[in-house]
PDB file of C-alpha atoms in Angstrom:
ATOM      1  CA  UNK Y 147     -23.498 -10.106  -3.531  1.00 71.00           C
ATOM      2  CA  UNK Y 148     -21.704  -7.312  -5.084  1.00 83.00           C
ATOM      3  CA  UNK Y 149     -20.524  -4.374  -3.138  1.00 83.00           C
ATOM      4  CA  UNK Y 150     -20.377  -1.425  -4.289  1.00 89.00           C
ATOM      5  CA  UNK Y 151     -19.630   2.577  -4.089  1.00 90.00           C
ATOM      6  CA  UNK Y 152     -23.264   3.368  -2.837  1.00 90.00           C
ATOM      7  CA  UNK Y 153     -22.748   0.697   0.316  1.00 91.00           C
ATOM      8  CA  UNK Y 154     -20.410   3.060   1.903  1.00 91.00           C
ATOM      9  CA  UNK Y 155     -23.106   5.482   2.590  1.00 87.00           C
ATOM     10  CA  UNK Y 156     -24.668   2.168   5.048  1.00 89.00           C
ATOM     11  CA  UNK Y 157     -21.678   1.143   6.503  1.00 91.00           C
ATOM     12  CA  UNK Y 158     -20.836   5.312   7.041  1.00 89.00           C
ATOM     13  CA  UNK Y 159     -24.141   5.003   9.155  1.00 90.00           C
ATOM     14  CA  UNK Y 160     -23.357   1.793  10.461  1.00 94.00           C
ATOM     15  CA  UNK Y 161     -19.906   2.738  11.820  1.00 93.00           C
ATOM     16  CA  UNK Y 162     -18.504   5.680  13.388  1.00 90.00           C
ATOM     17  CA  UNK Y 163     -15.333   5.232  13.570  1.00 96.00           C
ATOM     18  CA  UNK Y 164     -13.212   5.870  10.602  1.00 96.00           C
ATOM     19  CA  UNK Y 165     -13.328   4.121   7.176  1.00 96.00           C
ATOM     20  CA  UNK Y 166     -10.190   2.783   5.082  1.00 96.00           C
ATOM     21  CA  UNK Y 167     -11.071   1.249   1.911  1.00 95.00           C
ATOM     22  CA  UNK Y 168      -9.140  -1.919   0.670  1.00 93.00           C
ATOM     23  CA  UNK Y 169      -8.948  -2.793  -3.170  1.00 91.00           C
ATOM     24  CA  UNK Y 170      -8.179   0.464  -4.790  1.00 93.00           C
ATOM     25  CA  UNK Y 171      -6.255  -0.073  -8.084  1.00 91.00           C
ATOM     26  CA  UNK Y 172      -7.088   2.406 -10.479  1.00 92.00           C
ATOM     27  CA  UNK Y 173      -6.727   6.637  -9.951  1.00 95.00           C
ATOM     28  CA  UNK Y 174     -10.706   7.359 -10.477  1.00 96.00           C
ATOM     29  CA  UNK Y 175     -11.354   4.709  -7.821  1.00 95.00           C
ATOM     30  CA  UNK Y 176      -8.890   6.850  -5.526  1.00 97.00           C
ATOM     31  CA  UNK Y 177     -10.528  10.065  -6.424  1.00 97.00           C
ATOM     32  CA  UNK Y 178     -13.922   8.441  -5.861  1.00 96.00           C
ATOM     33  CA  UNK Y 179     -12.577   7.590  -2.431  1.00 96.00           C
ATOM     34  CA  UNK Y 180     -11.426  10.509  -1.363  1.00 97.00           C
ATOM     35  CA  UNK Y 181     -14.628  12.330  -2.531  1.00 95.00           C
ATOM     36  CA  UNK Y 182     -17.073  10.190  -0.552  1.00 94.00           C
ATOM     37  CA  UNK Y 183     -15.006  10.653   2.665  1.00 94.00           C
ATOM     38  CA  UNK Y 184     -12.872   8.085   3.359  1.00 96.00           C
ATOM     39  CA  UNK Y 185     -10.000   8.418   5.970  1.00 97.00           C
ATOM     40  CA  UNK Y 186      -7.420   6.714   3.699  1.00 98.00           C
ATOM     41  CA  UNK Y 187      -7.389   3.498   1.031  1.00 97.00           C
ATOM     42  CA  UNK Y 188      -5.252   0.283   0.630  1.00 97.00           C
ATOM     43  CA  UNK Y 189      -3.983  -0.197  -2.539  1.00 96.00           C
ATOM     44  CA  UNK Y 190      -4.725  -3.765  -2.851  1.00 92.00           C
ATOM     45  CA  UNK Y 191      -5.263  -6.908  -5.792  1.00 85.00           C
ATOM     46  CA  UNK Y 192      -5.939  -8.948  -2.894  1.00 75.00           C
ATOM     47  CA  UNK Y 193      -2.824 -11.155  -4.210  1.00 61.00           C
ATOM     48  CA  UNK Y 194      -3.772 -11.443  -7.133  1.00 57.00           C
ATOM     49  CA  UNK Y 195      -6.306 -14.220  -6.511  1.00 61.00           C
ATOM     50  CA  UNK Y 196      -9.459 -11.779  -7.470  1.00 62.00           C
ATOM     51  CA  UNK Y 197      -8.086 -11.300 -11.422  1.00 64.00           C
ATOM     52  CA  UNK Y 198      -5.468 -13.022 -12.956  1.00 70.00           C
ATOM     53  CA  UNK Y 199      -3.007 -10.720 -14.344  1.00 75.00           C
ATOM     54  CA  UNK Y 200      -3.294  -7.430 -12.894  1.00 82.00           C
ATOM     55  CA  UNK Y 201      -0.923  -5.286 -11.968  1.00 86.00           C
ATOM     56  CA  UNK Y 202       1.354  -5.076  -8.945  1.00 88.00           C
ATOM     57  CA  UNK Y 203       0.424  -2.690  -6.073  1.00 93.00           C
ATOM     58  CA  UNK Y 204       4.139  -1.090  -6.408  1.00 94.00           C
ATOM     59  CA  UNK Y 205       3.161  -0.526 -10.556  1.00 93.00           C
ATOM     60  CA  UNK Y 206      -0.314   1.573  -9.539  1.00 93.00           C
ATOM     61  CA  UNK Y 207       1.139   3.260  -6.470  1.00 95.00           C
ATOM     62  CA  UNK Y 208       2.575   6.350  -8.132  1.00 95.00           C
ATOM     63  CA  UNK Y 209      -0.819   7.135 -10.171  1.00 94.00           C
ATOM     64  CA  UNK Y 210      -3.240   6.392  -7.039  1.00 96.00           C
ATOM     65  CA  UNK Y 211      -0.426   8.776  -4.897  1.00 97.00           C
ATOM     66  CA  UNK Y 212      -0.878  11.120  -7.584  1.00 95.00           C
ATOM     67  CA  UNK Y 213      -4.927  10.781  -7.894  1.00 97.00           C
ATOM     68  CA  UNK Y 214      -5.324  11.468  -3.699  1.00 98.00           C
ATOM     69  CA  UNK Y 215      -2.898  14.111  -4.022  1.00 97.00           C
ATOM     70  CA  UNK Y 216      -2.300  13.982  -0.434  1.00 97.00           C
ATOM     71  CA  UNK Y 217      -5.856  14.336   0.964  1.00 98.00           C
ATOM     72  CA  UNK Y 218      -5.903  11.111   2.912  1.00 98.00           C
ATOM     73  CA  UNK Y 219      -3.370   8.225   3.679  1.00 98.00           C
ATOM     74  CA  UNK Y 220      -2.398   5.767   1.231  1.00 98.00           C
ATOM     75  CA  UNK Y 221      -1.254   2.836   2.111  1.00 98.00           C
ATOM     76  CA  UNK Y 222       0.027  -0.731   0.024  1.00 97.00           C
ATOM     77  CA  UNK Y 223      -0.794  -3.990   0.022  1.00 94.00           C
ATOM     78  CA  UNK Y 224       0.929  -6.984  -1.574  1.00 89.00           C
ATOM     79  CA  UNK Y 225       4.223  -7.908  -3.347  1.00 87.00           C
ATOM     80  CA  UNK Y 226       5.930  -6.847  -0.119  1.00 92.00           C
ATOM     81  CA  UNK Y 227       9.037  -9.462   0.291  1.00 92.00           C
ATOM     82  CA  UNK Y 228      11.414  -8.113   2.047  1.00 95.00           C
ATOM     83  CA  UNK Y 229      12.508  -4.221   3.431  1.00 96.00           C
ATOM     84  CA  UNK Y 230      13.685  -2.914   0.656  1.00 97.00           C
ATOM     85  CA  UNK Y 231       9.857  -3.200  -0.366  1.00 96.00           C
ATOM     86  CA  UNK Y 232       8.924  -1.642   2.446  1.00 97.00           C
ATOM     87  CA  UNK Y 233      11.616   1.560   1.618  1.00 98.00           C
ATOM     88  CA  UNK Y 234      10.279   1.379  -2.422  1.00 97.00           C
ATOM     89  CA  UNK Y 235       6.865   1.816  -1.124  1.00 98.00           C
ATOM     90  CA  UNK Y 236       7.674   4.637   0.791  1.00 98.00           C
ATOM     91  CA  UNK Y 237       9.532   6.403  -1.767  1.00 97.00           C
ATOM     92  CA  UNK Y 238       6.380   6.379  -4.397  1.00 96.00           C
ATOM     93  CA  UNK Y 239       4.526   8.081  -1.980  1.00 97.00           C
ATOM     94  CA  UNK Y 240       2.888   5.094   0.714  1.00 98.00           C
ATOM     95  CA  UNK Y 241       2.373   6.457   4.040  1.00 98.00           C
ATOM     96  CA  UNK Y 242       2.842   2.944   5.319  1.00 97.00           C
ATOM     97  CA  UNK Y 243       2.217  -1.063   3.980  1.00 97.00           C
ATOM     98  CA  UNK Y 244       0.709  -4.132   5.224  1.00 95.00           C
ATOM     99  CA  UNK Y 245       3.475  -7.163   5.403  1.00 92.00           C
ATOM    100  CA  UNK Y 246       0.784  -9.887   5.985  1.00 87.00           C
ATOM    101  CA  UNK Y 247       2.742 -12.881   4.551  1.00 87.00           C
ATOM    102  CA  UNK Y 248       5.853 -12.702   6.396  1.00 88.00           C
ATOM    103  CA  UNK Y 249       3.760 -12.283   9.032  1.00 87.00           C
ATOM    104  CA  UNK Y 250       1.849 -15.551   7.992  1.00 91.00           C
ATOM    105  CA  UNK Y 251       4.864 -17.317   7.171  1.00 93.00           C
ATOM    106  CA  UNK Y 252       6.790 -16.298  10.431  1.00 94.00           C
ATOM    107  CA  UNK Y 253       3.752 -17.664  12.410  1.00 95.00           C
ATOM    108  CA  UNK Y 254       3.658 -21.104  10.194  1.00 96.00           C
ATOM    109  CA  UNK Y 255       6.903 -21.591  10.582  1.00 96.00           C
ATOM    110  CA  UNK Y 256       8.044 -20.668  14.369  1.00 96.00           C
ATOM    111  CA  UNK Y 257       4.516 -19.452  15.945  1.00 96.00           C
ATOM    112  CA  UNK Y 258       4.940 -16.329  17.801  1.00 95.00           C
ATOM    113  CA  UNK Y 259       8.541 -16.474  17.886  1.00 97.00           C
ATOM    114  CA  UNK Y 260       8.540 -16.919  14.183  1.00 97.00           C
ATOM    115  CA  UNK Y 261       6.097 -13.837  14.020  1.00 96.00           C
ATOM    116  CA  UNK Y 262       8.849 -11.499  15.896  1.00 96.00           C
ATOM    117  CA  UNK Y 263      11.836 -13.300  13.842  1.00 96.00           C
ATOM    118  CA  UNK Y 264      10.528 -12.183  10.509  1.00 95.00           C
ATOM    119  CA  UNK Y 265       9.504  -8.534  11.506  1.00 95.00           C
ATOM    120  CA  UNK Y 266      13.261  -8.065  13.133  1.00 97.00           C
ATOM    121  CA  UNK Y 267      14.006  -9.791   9.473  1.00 96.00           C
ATOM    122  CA  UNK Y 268      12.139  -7.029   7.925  1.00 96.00           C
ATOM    123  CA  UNK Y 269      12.947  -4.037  10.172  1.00 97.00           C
ATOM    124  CA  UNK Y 270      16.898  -5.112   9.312  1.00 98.00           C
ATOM    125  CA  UNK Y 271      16.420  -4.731   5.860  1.00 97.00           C
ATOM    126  CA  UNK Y 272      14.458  -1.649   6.507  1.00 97.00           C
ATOM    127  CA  UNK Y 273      17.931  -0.046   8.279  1.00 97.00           C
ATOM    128  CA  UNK Y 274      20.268  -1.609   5.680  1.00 98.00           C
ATOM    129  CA  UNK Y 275      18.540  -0.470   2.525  1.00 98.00           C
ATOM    130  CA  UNK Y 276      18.262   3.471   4.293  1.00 97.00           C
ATOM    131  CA  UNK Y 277      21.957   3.086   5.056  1.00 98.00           C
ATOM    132  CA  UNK Y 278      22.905   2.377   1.870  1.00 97.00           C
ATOM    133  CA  UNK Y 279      20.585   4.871   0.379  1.00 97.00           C
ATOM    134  CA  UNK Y 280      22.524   7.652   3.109  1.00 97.00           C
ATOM    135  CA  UNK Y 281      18.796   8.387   4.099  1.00 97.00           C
ATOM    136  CA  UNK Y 282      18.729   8.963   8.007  1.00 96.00           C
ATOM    137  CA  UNK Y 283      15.177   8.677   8.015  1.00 97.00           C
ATOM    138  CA  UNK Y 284      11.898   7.207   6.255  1.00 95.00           C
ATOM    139  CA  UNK Y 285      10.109  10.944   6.376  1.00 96.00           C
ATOM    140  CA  UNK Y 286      12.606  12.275   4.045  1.00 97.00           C
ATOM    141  CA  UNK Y 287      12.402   9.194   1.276  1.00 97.00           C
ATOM    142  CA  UNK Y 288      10.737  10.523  -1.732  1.00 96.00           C
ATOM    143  CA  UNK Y 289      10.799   9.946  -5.279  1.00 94.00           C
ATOM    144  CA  UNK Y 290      14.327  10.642  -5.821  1.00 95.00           C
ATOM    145  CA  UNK Y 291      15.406   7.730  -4.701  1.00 96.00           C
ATOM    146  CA  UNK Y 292      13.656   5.106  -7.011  1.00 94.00           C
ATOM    147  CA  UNK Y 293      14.023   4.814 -10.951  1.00 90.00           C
ATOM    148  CA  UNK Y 294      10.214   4.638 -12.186  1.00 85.00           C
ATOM    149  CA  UNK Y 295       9.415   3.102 -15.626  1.00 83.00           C
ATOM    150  CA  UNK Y 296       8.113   5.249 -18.266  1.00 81.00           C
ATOM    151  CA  UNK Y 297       5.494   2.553 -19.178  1.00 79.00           C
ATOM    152  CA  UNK Y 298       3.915   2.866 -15.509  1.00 73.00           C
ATOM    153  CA  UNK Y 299       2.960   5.981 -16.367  1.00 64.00           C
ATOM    154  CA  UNK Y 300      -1.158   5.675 -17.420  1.00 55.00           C
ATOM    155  CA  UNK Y 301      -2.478   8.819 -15.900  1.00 50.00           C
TER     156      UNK Y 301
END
């Protein structure tokens, strides 16, 4: 079955706690989110394995940031690699991302262990890329300190 913008009136019911919506990849989808009350969306392909070929996360951040316009929390999923990722994401406007895979692989590779190993992996690369950016902390990156492509620009 398909789901779709009318079930989140059921699962509003259903639930009572608050309501993030994964998937969002397009600015009307955004605005559509934030206008039936949700408490903040994941900008998501799901790894691409849904549709060949669609755009990274980090490409359709800046116009779902933009389409929000800071009514709820937006947050990214996918593409994340490394911490500079992380400090990208941050700068086009994400209030936070999801690092599943290093997570995954961490796990895979050393169990729980593993699982620490490749956040303190991450976390370094957080510090090093703020250092280098002579930001002191991640509530003042912003925009400034990324180059963005004219051709992202669809909105």
């Amino acid at each position: 079955s398909v789901v779709t913008w009318d079930d989140l009136s059921w699962i509003r019911e259903a639930w009572g706690g608050k309501i993030i919506v994964k998937g969002v990849h397009v600015g009307d989808d955004a605005r559509k989110a934030v206008d039936l009350g949700v408490d903040a969306i994941v900008v998501s392909n799901h790894g691409a394995r849904q549709l060949d070929s669609v755009a990274p996360t980090i490409r359709v951040l800046p116009e779902i940031v933009d389409a929000v316009n800071g009514r709820i929390d937006v947050l990214l999923d996918g593409g994340i690699r490394r911490g500079s990722d992380v400090v990208k994401a941050l700068c086009l406007g994400a209030k936070g991302v999801l690092i599943g895979r290093a997570y995954a692989y961490g796990l895979a590779a050393a169990g729980g262990p593993g699982v620490a190993r490749a956040i303190d992996i991450i976390r370094t690369d957080i510090i090093r890329t703020m250092k280098l950016l002579g930001c002191d902390s991640v509530n003042n990156l912003d925009s400034s300190f990324v180059t963005i492509p004219g051709s992202w620009k669809q909105y």
